Amino acid sequence: MRQSILGLSALALAVMSAPALAQDEPTPDLTVTGSAALVTDYRFRGISQTDKRFAVQGGLTVTHSTGLYVSVWGSSIDDYVAAGSDQEIDLIGGYSKTVGAATFDVGVLYYYYPGSGGAPTDFIEPYVSVKGTFGPATAKLTANYAPKSAALSVGNGKEDNLYLAGDVSASIPNTPLGVSGHLGRSFGPSYLTIGKNYTDWNLGVTYTWSHLTFGVSYVDTAHSVYSPSGRNITKAGVVGSITASF
């Protein structure tokens, strides 16, 4: 989660003003961060999960000093995504460790769709990533693999899915602005790819003010999928967001 410059400055001032004894207090073993967001469209790997409509999202992460963490994240979705469910809840557990300039992360993500009426919609997806920071820029490579399950099947039987992605982001020095880029490739066929392999990408700009981050991104895919309402939910579009972090 992103901390604001204002929040960090206030913390630094408090540390400088505190007695020497307070400065020797150990860092807490557990830290809790969270966020709440409003987005104009929830795009999962380039495909709209809300029929190109607004979504409300929120998340909470608890991190231990050893690098272990657990998270829960949720979003409103349209009922075509998971057999009539109107929400997605992601349960995540993982371990992160920084070695030199690189940060390695490995974990498991469980997609839960309450209200799906007993249909096989939930599935698990282990992931691994490596991230490096270069001045104001960060680059990240990620691999997600969902083992074969009925939830990913586009017919009878079971299917699996592999997703490979690269992300770059950077803050513009001495400004509250940030830029980002993403390129991903989905390998199926499975329900996540809607029957074929495809590529998705996006470019974004953010503006951070205190604990609020305003974002605009251009999202596109090399795919064509239509929702039950007739909308092309993989078509290029501009997505806006407002996120509050704490």
XYZ file of N, CA and C in Angstrom:
738
model
N 0.825 -1.180 0.000
C 0.000 0.000 0.000
C 0.876 1.253 0.000
N 0.401 2.276 -0.665
C 1.184 3.496 -0.801
C 0.974 4.398 0.424
N 2.074 4.857 1.018
C 1.982 5.837 2.084
C 2.175 7.231 1.497
N 1.481 8.205 2.064
C 1.586 9.562 1.527
C 2.865 10.231 2.008
N 3.341 11.211 1.243
C 4.512 11.997 1.637
C 4.220 12.742 2.928
N 2.978 13.238 3.062
C 2.598 13.948 4.271
C 2.707 13.037 5.488
N 2.219 11.809 5.360
C 2.276 10.860 6.461
C 3.698 10.534 6.849
N 4.570 10.345 5.873
C 5.965 10.038 6.160
C 6.661 11.223 6.811
N 6.357 12.451 6.380
C 6.969 13.641 6.957
C 6.553 13.803 8.414
N 5.281 13.547 8.691
C 4.794 13.665 10.062
C 5.478 12.639 10.959
N 5.667 11.428 10.450
C 6.345 10.387 11.217
C 7.793 10.785 11.491
N 8.484 11.318 10.499
C 9.872 11.730 10.680
C 9.982 12.832 11.720
N 9.049 13.793 11.695
C 9.059 14.893 12.664
C 8.851 14.356 14.066
N 7.944 13.380 14.208
C 7.671 12.810 15.523
C 8.899 12.094 16.067
N 9.619 11.383 15.209
C 10.816 10.671 15.636
C 11.896 11.639 16.093
N 12.087 12.740 15.355
C 13.124 13.707 15.716
C 12.794 14.426 17.011
N 11.493 14.567 17.324
C 11.075 15.296 18.511
C 10.985 14.414 19.737
N 11.003 13.081 19.558
C 10.796 12.157 20.658
C 12.053 12.032 21.511
N 11.897 11.650 22.785
C 13.070 11.413 23.638
C 13.902 10.262 23.095
N 15.160 10.197 23.506
C 16.074 9.171 23.020
C 15.559 7.785 23.349
N 14.903 7.616 24.519
C 14.398 6.317 24.909
C 13.371 5.810 23.909
N 12.503 6.714 23.420
C 11.471 6.318 22.471
C 12.081 5.863 21.157
N 13.217 6.451 20.784
C 13.858 6.083 19.528
C 14.395 4.658 19.575
N 14.652 4.136 20.797
C 15.197 2.804 20.929
C 14.113 1.730 20.953
N 12.853 2.119 20.921
C 11.782 1.137 20.937
C 11.828 0.290 19.668
N 11.615 -1.014 19.788
C 11.697 -1.894 18.621
C 10.564 -1.634 17.640
N 10.832 -1.945 16.376
C 9.806 -1.836 15.346
C 8.748 -2.907 15.593
N 7.466 -2.565 15.473
C 6.420 -3.569 15.705
C 6.575 -4.753 14.764
N 6.298 -5.961 15.291
C 6.399 -7.168 14.466
C 5.311 -7.213 13.405
N 4.144 -6.625 13.706
C 3.026 -6.641 12.776
C 2.672 -5.236 12.306
N 2.448 -5.092 11.012
C 1.950 -3.835 10.460
C 0.673 -4.130 9.677
N -0.258 -3.195 9.734
C -1.542 -3.350 9.053
C -1.735 -2.186 8.090
N -2.018 -2.496 6.835
C -2.302 -1.474 5.833
C -3.599 -1.836 5.122
N -4.232 -0.828 4.557
C -5.489 -1.087 3.873
C -5.801 -0.028 2.847
N -6.857 -0.256 2.090
C -7.259 0.694 1.064
C -8.734 0.509 0.745
N -9.333 1.569 0.221
C -10.695 1.525 -0.302
C -10.689 2.313 -1.606
N -11.374 1.808 -2.620
C -11.286 2.439 -3.941
C -12.626 2.426 -4.652
N -12.784 3.407 -5.518
C -13.889 3.464 -6.461
C -13.278 3.525 -7.851
N -13.639 2.576 -8.719
C -13.090 2.535 -10.076
C -14.230 2.578 -11.089
N -13.950 3.154 -12.241
C -14.986 3.264 -13.271
C -15.210 1.955 -14.009
N -14.273 0.999 -13.866
C -14.406 -0.316 -14.486
C -13.375 -1.230 -13.838
N -13.800 -2.402 -13.389
C -12.868 -3.369 -12.820
C -12.391 -4.278 -13.937
N -11.129 -4.084 -14.362
C -10.523 -4.899 -15.414
C -9.593 -5.934 -14.782
N -9.898 -7.202 -15.006
C -9.037 -8.293 -14.560
C -8.323 -8.851 -15.773
N -7.015 -8.596 -15.840
C -6.209 -9.018 -16.991
C -6.839 -8.546 -18.300
N -7.307 -7.298 -18.258
C -7.841 -6.648 -19.448
C -9.315 -6.862 -19.693
N -9.943 -7.836 -19.002
C -11.346 -8.160 -19.234
C -12.207 -7.544 -18.134
N -13.235 -6.783 -18.517
C -14.095 -6.136 -17.535
C -14.869 -7.170 -16.734
N -14.851 -7.004 -15.419
C -15.626 -7.865 -14.526
C -16.931 -7.202 -14.092
N -17.188 -5.990 -14.596
C -18.359 -5.223 -14.167
C -19.194 -4.737 -15.339
N -19.043 -5.378 -16.500
C -19.781 -4.970 -17.703
C -19.498 -3.506 -18.043
N -18.228 -3.101 -17.779
C -17.742 -1.747 -18.081
C -18.487 -0.696 -17.266
N -18.831 -1.071 -16.020
C -19.474 -0.150 -15.078
C -18.591 0.028 -13.844
N -19.017 0.930 -12.952
C -18.264 1.234 -11.742
C -18.170 0.016 -10.815
N -17.111 0.019 -9.982
C -16.940 -1.011 -8.957
C -16.415 -0.364 -7.684
N -16.805 -0.947 -6.552
C -16.298 -0.546 -5.239
C -15.370 -1.645 -4.757
N -14.188 -1.259 -4.282
C -13.178 -2.237 -3.910
C -12.533 -1.866 -2.572
N -11.984 -2.856 -1.902
C -11.292 -2.597 -0.650
C -10.396 -3.753 -0.270
N -9.368 -3.466 0.526
C -8.443 -4.521 0.919
C -7.767 -4.223 2.241
N -7.243 -5.288 2.863
C -6.539 -5.183 4.133
C -5.393 -6.184 4.127
N -4.204 -5.745 4.571
C -3.026 -6.612 4.607
C -2.363 -6.535 5.973
N -2.029 -7.688 6.508
C -1.279 -7.775 7.764
C 0.078 -8.405 7.444
N 1.153 -7.691 7.758
C 2.511 -8.140 7.427
C 3.329 -8.338 8.695
N 4.033 -9.465 8.781
C 4.918 -9.740 9.910
C 6.341 -9.344 9.531
N 7.135 -9.022 10.527
C 8.513 -8.578 10.288
C 9.362 -9.658 9.620
N 8.946 -10.904 9.691
C 9.687 -11.988 9.039
C 9.486 -11.994 7.526
N 8.472 -11.265 7.033
C 8.161 -11.267 5.614
C 6.877 -11.990 5.278
N 6.303 -12.714 6.242
C 5.028 -13.384 6.026
C 3.892 -12.359 6.002
N 2.891 -12.586 5.189
C 1.754 -11.665 5.145
C 0.482 -12.411 4.761
N -0.646 -11.831 5.164
C -1.964 -12.310 4.745
C -2.767 -11.093 4.313
N -3.609 -11.294 3.292
C -4.410 -10.188 2.763
C -5.811 -10.671 2.429
N -6.736 -9.740 2.453
C -8.066 -9.976 1.915
C -8.416 -8.763 1.060
N -8.961 -9.025 -0.128
C -9.313 -7.955 -1.054
C -10.641 -8.308 -1.711
N -11.479 -7.315 -1.917
C -12.770 -7.594 -2.518
C -13.207 -6.529 -3.493
N -14.094 -6.918 -4.412
C -14.624 -5.994 -5.406
C -16.045 -6.409 -5.775
N -16.861 -5.432 -6.104
C -18.144 -5.745 -6.711
C -17.898 -6.180 -8.149
N -18.717 -7.109 -8.646
C -18.586 -7.615 -10.011
C -19.976 -7.760 -10.608
N -20.041 -8.018 -11.913
C -21.310 -8.286 -12.569
C -21.609 -9.783 -12.474
N -22.890 -10.138 -12.586
C -23.273 -11.523 -12.319
C -22.872 -12.524 -13.399
N -22.329 -12.061 -14.541
C -21.880 -13.020 -15.557
C -20.522 -13.627 -15.233
N -19.810 -13.055 -14.262
C -18.451 -13.507 -13.963
C -18.447 -14.874 -13.276
N -19.339 -15.067 -12.311
C -19.297 -16.290 -11.497
C -20.695 -16.749 -11.114
N -21.439 -17.228 -12.080
C -22.731 -17.894 -11.852
C -23.681 -17.098 -10.970
N -23.782 -15.803 -11.222
C -24.734 -14.980 -10.499
C -24.194 -14.256 -9.286
N -22.963 -14.532 -8.860
C -22.373 -13.821 -7.730
C -22.149 -12.359 -8.100
N -22.318 -11.468 -7.126
C -22.102 -10.046 -7.392
C -20.879 -9.499 -6.673
N -20.023 -10.387 -6.161
C -18.800 -9.925 -5.512
C -17.691 -10.959 -5.626
N -16.480 -10.469 -5.651
C -15.276 -11.294 -5.650
C -14.495 -10.988 -4.390
N -14.083 -12.030 -3.685
C -13.252 -11.868 -2.499
C -11.991 -12.694 -2.695
N -10.832 -12.042 -2.607
C -9.542 -12.713 -2.774
C -8.879 -12.881 -1.411
N -8.524 -14.107 -1.081
C -7.820 -14.426 0.160
C -6.393 -14.799 -0.201
N -5.423 -14.128 0.398
C -4.031 -14.233 -0.039
C -3.116 -14.490 1.148
N -2.163 -15.378 0.961
C -1.124 -15.607 1.953
C 0.206 -15.769 1.252
N 1.259 -15.148 1.778
C 2.537 -15.240 1.089
C 3.721 -14.864 1.948
N 4.880 -14.859 1.314
C 6.141 -14.529 1.969
C 6.967 -13.673 1.024
N 7.499 -12.577 1.547
C 8.295 -11.647 0.754
C 9.641 -11.423 1.430
N 10.719 -11.409 0.620
C 12.054 -11.180 1.173
C 12.871 -10.344 0.200
N 13.575 -9.363 0.739
C 14.423 -8.497 -0.070
C 15.883 -8.922 0.080
N 16.527 -9.132 -1.064
C 17.942 -9.492 -1.102
C 18.636 -8.477 -2.002
N 19.430 -7.596 -1.411
C 20.049 -6.536 -2.197
C 18.994 -5.609 -2.761
N 19.011 -5.420 -4.082
C 18.043 -4.533 -4.723
C 16.799 -5.275 -5.202
N 16.756 -6.595 -4.971
C 15.641 -7.402 -5.477
C 14.738 -7.861 -4.337
N 13.440 -7.873 -4.595
C 12.460 -8.379 -3.641
C 11.742 -9.574 -4.256
N 11.816 -10.716 -3.566
C 11.179 -11.937 -4.045
C 9.894 -12.165 -3.253
N 8.866 -12.610 -3.956
C 7.553 -12.789 -3.334
C 6.936 -14.086 -3.851
N 6.451 -14.915 -2.942
C 5.788 -16.149 -3.332
C 4.561 -16.324 -2.448
N 3.466 -16.801 -3.028
C 2.253 -16.950 -2.248
C 1.165 -17.691 -2.986
N 0.003 -17.712 -2.350
C -1.166 -18.392 -2.901
C -2.368 -17.469 -2.790
N -3.136 -17.403 -3.860
C -4.320 -16.560 -3.916
C -5.540 -17.449 -4.141
N -6.577 -17.237 -3.329
C -7.814 -18.009 -3.467
C -8.940 -17.061 -3.860
N -9.556 -17.305 -5.013
C -10.663 -16.499 -5.504
C -11.971 -17.091 -4.998
N -12.709 -16.310 -4.227
C -13.966 -16.764 -3.637
C -15.103 -15.873 -4.139
N -16.167 -16.520 -4.634
C -17.319 -15.795 -5.172
C -18.573 -16.179 -4.384
N -18.883 -15.452 -3.315
C -20.068 -15.787 -2.525
C -21.351 -15.552 -3.327
N -22.352 -16.388 -3.069
C -23.625 -16.222 -3.743
C -23.687 -16.851 -5.118
N -22.769 -17.777 -5.405
C -22.765 -18.407 -6.723
C -23.666 -19.637 -6.783
N -24.434 -19.862 -5.722
C -25.427 -20.926 -5.731
C -24.880 -22.334 -5.791
N -23.686 -22.549 -5.257
C -23.107 -23.886 -5.255
C -22.384 -24.265 -6.533
N -22.361 -23.386 -7.524
C -21.640 -23.668 -8.769
C -20.133 -23.680 -8.501
N -19.355 -24.458 -9.263
C -17.899 -24.522 -9.055
C -17.212 -23.289 -9.630
N -17.216 -22.197 -8.859
C -16.652 -20.935 -9.342
C -15.334 -20.569 -8.667
N -15.077 -21.102 -7.474
C -13.886 -20.708 -6.721
C -12.677 -21.510 -7.180
N -11.498 -20.859 -7.136
C -10.275 -21.573 -7.531
C -9.068 -20.973 -6.840
N -7.952 -21.697 -6.894
C -6.722 -21.297 -6.231
C -5.660 -20.976 -7.280
N -4.761 -20.040 -6.947
C -3.750 -19.618 -7.908
C -2.448 -19.257 -7.193
N -1.480 -20.150 -7.123
C -0.161 -19.801 -6.602
C 0.536 -18.784 -7.517
N 1.436 -17.980 -6.936
C 2.134 -16.968 -7.722
C 3.546 -16.773 -7.191
N 4.400 -16.240 -8.057
C 5.760 -15.886 -7.679
C 6.145 -14.634 -8.446
N 6.907 -13.753 -7.800
C 7.326 -12.522 -8.476
C 8.696 -12.087 -7.972
N 9.366 -11.285 -8.786
C 10.617 -10.650 -8.395
C 10.547 -9.197 -8.823
N 10.974 -8.315 -7.929
C 10.854 -6.874 -8.160
C 12.186 -6.204 -7.869
N 12.553 -5.240 -8.696
C 13.779 -4.481 -8.489
C 13.505 -2.988 -8.574
N 14.214 -2.213 -7.760
C 14.051 -0.762 -7.748
C 15.319 -0.107 -8.276
N 15.118 0.834 -9.176
C 16.233 1.543 -9.811
C 15.944 3.035 -9.724
N 16.476 3.683 -8.674
C 16.166 5.090 -8.473
C 14.677 5.251 -8.221
N 14.002 6.127 -8.971
C 12.558 6.305 -8.767
C 11.710 5.259 -9.476
N 12.340 4.324 -10.196
C 11.606 3.348 -10.999
C 11.638 1.955 -10.366
N 10.577 1.196 -10.611
C 10.465 -0.172 -10.139
C 10.022 -1.067 -11.289
N 10.654 -2.222 -11.434
C 10.282 -3.200 -12.452
C 9.946 -4.517 -11.760
N 8.919 -5.208 -12.261
C 8.445 -6.424 -11.619
C 8.044 -7.463 -12.653
N 8.439 -8.717 -12.418
C 8.033 -9.851 -13.242
C 7.219 -10.811 -12.375
N 6.097 -11.286 -12.911
C 5.190 -12.123 -12.139
C 4.736 -13.328 -12.948
N 4.573 -14.462 -12.274
C 3.989 -15.648 -12.879
C 2.895 -16.174 -11.952
N 1.693 -16.354 -12.485
C 0.561 -16.926 -11.750
C 0.133 -18.208 -12.456
N -0.058 -19.280 -11.676
C -0.517 -20.528 -12.280
C -1.690 -21.083 -11.491
N -2.826 -21.232 -12.152
C -4.006 -21.832 -11.543
C -4.092 -23.283 -12.001
N -3.943 -24.245 -11.086
C -4.024 -25.664 -11.461
C -5.405 -26.022 -12.020
N -5.484 -27.161 -12.662
C -6.735 -27.593 -13.274
C -7.869 -27.658 -12.253
N -9.011 -27.068 -12.623
C -10.185 -27.116 -11.759
C -11.431 -26.942 -12.608
N -12.560 -27.374 -12.074
C -13.830 -27.228 -12.792
C -14.201 -25.763 -12.956
N -13.745 -24.898 -12.028
C -14.084 -23.478 -12.097
C -13.513 -22.804 -13.339
N -12.427 -23.352 -13.878
C -11.777 -22.749 -15.041
C -12.197 -23.395 -16.354
N -13.071 -24.379 -16.281
C -13.476 -25.093 -17.485
C -14.440 -24.270 -18.328
N -14.259 -24.320 -19.642
C -15.195 -23.670 -20.561
C -16.187 -24.696 -21.120
N -16.099 -25.929 -20.626
C -17.017 -26.993 -21.047
C -17.032 -28.051 -19.978
N -16.888 -29.308 -20.359
C -16.787 -30.386 -19.385
C -15.330 -30.588 -18.990
N -15.122 -31.241 -17.851
C -13.769 -31.521 -17.401
C -13.170 -30.352 -16.641
N -11.842 -30.282 -16.639
C -11.126 -29.255 -15.895
C -10.078 -28.602 -16.786
N -9.786 -27.327 -16.517
C -8.765 -26.584 -17.255
C -7.835 -25.891 -16.270
N -6.626 -25.532 -16.741
C -5.708 -24.742 -15.934
C -5.423 -23.427 -16.656
N -4.616 -22.573 -16.020
C -4.319 -21.275 -16.614
C -2.973 -20.771 -16.127
N -2.208 -20.186 -17.036
C -0.925 -19.570 -16.704
C -0.960 -18.111 -17.145
N -0.511 -17.234 -16.241
C -0.459 -15.805 -16.566
C 0.936 -15.280 -16.260
N 1.587 -14.688 -17.274
C 2.901 -14.071 -17.128
C 2.766 -12.575 -17.357
N 3.430 -11.784 -16.517
C 3.262 -10.333 -16.632
C 4.533 -9.594 -16.264
N 4.682 -8.424 -16.854
C 5.751 -7.498 -16.511
C 5.162 -6.135 -16.227
N 5.636 -5.492 -15.163
C 5.144 -4.167 -14.779
C 6.316 -3.232 -14.519
N 6.152 -1.993 -14.925
C 7.121 -0.954 -14.598
C 6.350 0.246 -14.049
N 6.934 0.904 -13.074
C 6.319 2.101 -12.514
C 7.415 3.045 -12.048
N 7.077 4.310 -11.959
C 8.066 5.302 -11.534
C 7.353 6.516 -10.971
N 7.943 7.090 -9.953
C 7.464 8.366 -9.436
C 8.280 9.473 -10.082
N 7.633 10.565 -10.402
C 8.333 11.704 -10.997
C 8.893 12.555 -9.863
N 10.237 12.668 -9.764
C 10.857 13.356 -8.626
C 10.275 14.748 -8.394
N 10.094 15.062 -7.097
C 9.623 16.376 -6.645
C 8.211 16.700 -7.105
N 7.428 15.669 -7.449
C 6.023 15.859 -7.824
C 5.203 14.745 -7.186
N 3.880 14.910 -7.093
C 3.018 13.832 -6.588
C 2.565 12.883 -7.698
N 3.233 12.944 -8.861
C 2.812 12.164 -10.022
C 3.580 10.853 -10.135
N 2.904 9.855 -10.671
C 3.537 8.580 -10.956
C 3.051 8.056 -12.294
N 3.851 7.223 -12.942
C 3.468 6.617 -14.220
C 3.696 5.113 -14.117
N 2.944 4.341 -14.911
C 3.083 2.892 -14.858
C 2.743 2.278 -16.201
N 3.259 1.070 -16.413
C 2.955 0.310 -17.613
C 2.869 -1.169 -17.277
N 2.030 -1.889 -18.003
C 1.808 -3.312 -17.735
C 1.652 -4.068 -19.042
N 2.245 -5.266 -19.100
C 2.083 -6.158 -20.239
C 1.911 -7.568 -19.703
N 0.814 -8.240 -20.094
C 0.551 -9.586 -19.590
C 0.124 -10.529 -20.698
N 0.338 -11.799 -20.483
C -0.047 -12.822 -21.450
C -0.735 -13.961 -20.713
N -1.963 -14.277 -21.143
C -2.741 -15.366 -20.553
C -2.682 -16.586 -21.457
N -2.437 -17.747 -20.822
C -2.365 -19.000 -21.563
C -3.468 -19.931 -21.063
N -4.239 -20.464 -21.966
C -5.359 -21.333 -21.616
C -5.369 -22.550 -22.524
N -6.522 -22.888 -23.109
C -7.774 -22.150 -22.904
C -8.395 -22.470 -21.546
N -9.059 -21.482 -20.960
C -9.775 -21.682 -19.708
C -10.805 -20.569 -19.597
N -11.575 -20.610 -18.531
C -12.588 -19.578 -18.321
C -11.947 -18.203 -18.176
N -10.719 -18.146 -17.648
C -10.042 -16.863 -17.460
C -9.653 -16.224 -18.792
N -9.387 -17.043 -19.795
C -9.014 -16.498 -21.102
C -10.192 -16.479 -22.068
N -11.341 -16.991 -21.634
C -12.541 -17.104 -22.468
C -12.209 -17.811 -23.787
N -11.484 -18.940 -23.651
C -11.305 -19.825 -24.792
C -10.061 -19.666 -25.636
N -9.175 -18.692 -25.343
C -7.980 -18.547 -26.176
C -6.873 -17.840 -25.405
N -5.641 -17.996 -25.907
C -4.527 -17.222 -25.364
C -4.662 -15.775 -25.832
N -4.271 -14.830 -24.987
C -4.347 -13.439 -25.417
C -3.397 -12.573 -24.591
N -3.146 -11.373 -25.080
C -2.268 -10.403 -24.429
C -3.086 -9.207 -23.955
N -2.739 -8.692 -22.788
C -3.358 -7.451 -22.297
C -2.266 -6.473 -21.897
N -2.585 -5.196 -21.935
C -1.611 -4.169 -21.557
C -2.343 -2.924 -21.078
N -1.625 -2.087 -20.334
C -2.191 -0.793 -19.925
C -1.085 0.192 -19.609
N -1.429 1.470 -19.713
C -0.557 2.586 -19.357
C -1.337 3.496 -18.419
N -0.685 3.953 -17.336
C -1.419 4.739 -16.356
C -0.637 5.907 -15.788
N -1.392 6.849 -15.221
C -0.833 8.014 -14.529
C -1.579 8.169 -13.205
N -0.847 8.477 -12.139
C -1.466 8.687 -10.838
C -1.059 10.034 -10.253
N -1.933 10.554 -9.397
C -1.655 11.784 -8.651
C -2.010 11.504 -7.199
N -1.041 11.654 -6.291
C -1.257 11.361 -4.872
C -1.332 12.653 -4.064
N -2.377 12.735 -3.265
C -2.577 13.885 -2.371
C -2.980 13.351 -1.007
N -2.106 13.572 -0.010
C -2.325 13.023 1.318
C -2.540 11.515 1.211
N -3.664 10.991 1.686
C -3.924 9.559 1.635
C -4.766 9.155 0.426
N -4.977 10.084 -0.494
C -5.779 9.803 -1.682
C -4.900 9.702 -2.920
N -5.191 8.744 -3.774
C -4.506 8.605 -5.049
C -5.547 8.576 -6.166
N -5.383 9.482 -7.123
C -6.266 9.567 -8.285
C -5.532 8.959 -9.476
N -6.190 8.061 -10.197
C -5.526 7.389 -11.300
C -6.346 7.374 -12.568
N -5.646 7.387 -13.691
C -6.267 7.231 -15.011
C -5.383 6.277 -15.801
N -5.989 5.260 -16.421
C -5.204 4.317 -17.207
C -5.930 3.952 -18.490
N -5.135 3.637 -19.503
C -5.658 3.156 -20.783
C -5.424 1.653 -20.829
N -6.489 0.882 -21.000
C -6.423 -0.575 -20.945
C -6.859 -1.160 -22.284
N -6.143 -2.197 -22.748
C -6.514 -2.829 -24.019
C -6.092 -4.290 -23.996
N -6.674 -5.079 -24.906
C -6.330 -6.487 -25.050
C -6.322 -6.869 -26.522
N -5.661 -7.977 -26.804
C -5.719 -8.568 -28.144
C -6.755 -9.685 -28.098
N -7.998 -9.326 -27.790
C -9.050 -10.299 -27.557
C -10.386 -9.640 -27.878
N -11.423 -10.428 -28.046
C -12.763 -9.896 -28.285
C -13.780 -10.799 -27.612
N -14.378 -10.292 -26.519
C -15.358 -11.055 -25.749
C -16.540 -10.139 -25.438
N -17.744 -10.678 -25.549
C -18.955 -9.898 -25.297
C -19.690 -10.451 -24.081
N -20.217 -9.542 -23.275
C -21.009 -9.928 -22.110
C -22.442 -10.236 -22.540
N -23.267 -10.805 -21.650
C -24.664 -11.071 -21.998
C -25.448 -9.829 -22.417
N -25.007 -8.646 -21.965
C -25.698 -7.410 -22.337
C -25.305 -6.920 -23.732
N -24.279 -7.560 -24.348
C -23.835 -7.167 -25.683
C -22.642 -6.248 -25.706
N -22.086 -5.906 -24.527
C -20.908 -5.040 -24.492
C -19.642 -5.849 -24.773
N -18.706 -5.244 -25.506
C -17.395 -5.851 -25.716
C -16.548 -5.543 -24.487
N -16.380 -6.528 -23.606
C -15.727 -6.297 -22.316
C -14.205 -6.431 -22.379
N -13.664 -6.629 -23.573
C -12.203 -6.647 -23.750
C -11.727 -5.467 -24.587
N -12.637 -4.627 -25.023
C -12.300 -3.514 -25.896
C -11.502 -2.453 -25.139
N -10.641 -1.746 -25.852
C -9.828 -0.693 -25.244
C -10.704 0.346 -24.567
N -10.221 0.878 -23.452
C -10.978 1.888 -22.737
C -10.122 2.607 -21.712
N -10.648 3.707 -21.206
C -9.986 4.495 -20.170
C -10.664 4.195 -18.834
N -9.865 3.884 -17.830
C -10.366 3.542 -16.502
C -9.863 4.569 -15.502
N -10.777 5.131 -14.716
C -10.427 6.082 -13.678
C -10.580 5.455 -12.304
N -9.839 5.978 -11.336
C -9.906 5.422 -9.974
C -9.611 6.487 -8.935
N -10.213 6.312 -7.749
C -9.903 7.100 -6.572
C -9.655 6.114 -5.448
N -8.458 6.149 -4.839
C -8.089 5.184 -3.810
C -7.664 5.905 -2.541
N -8.223 5.466 -1.423
C -7.822 5.978 -0.108
C -7.006 4.907 0.581
N -5.812 5.245 1.032
C -4.927 4.283 1.693
C -4.754 4.632 3.159
N -4.584 3.612 3.975
C -4.361 3.848 5.401
C -3.453 2.747 5.957
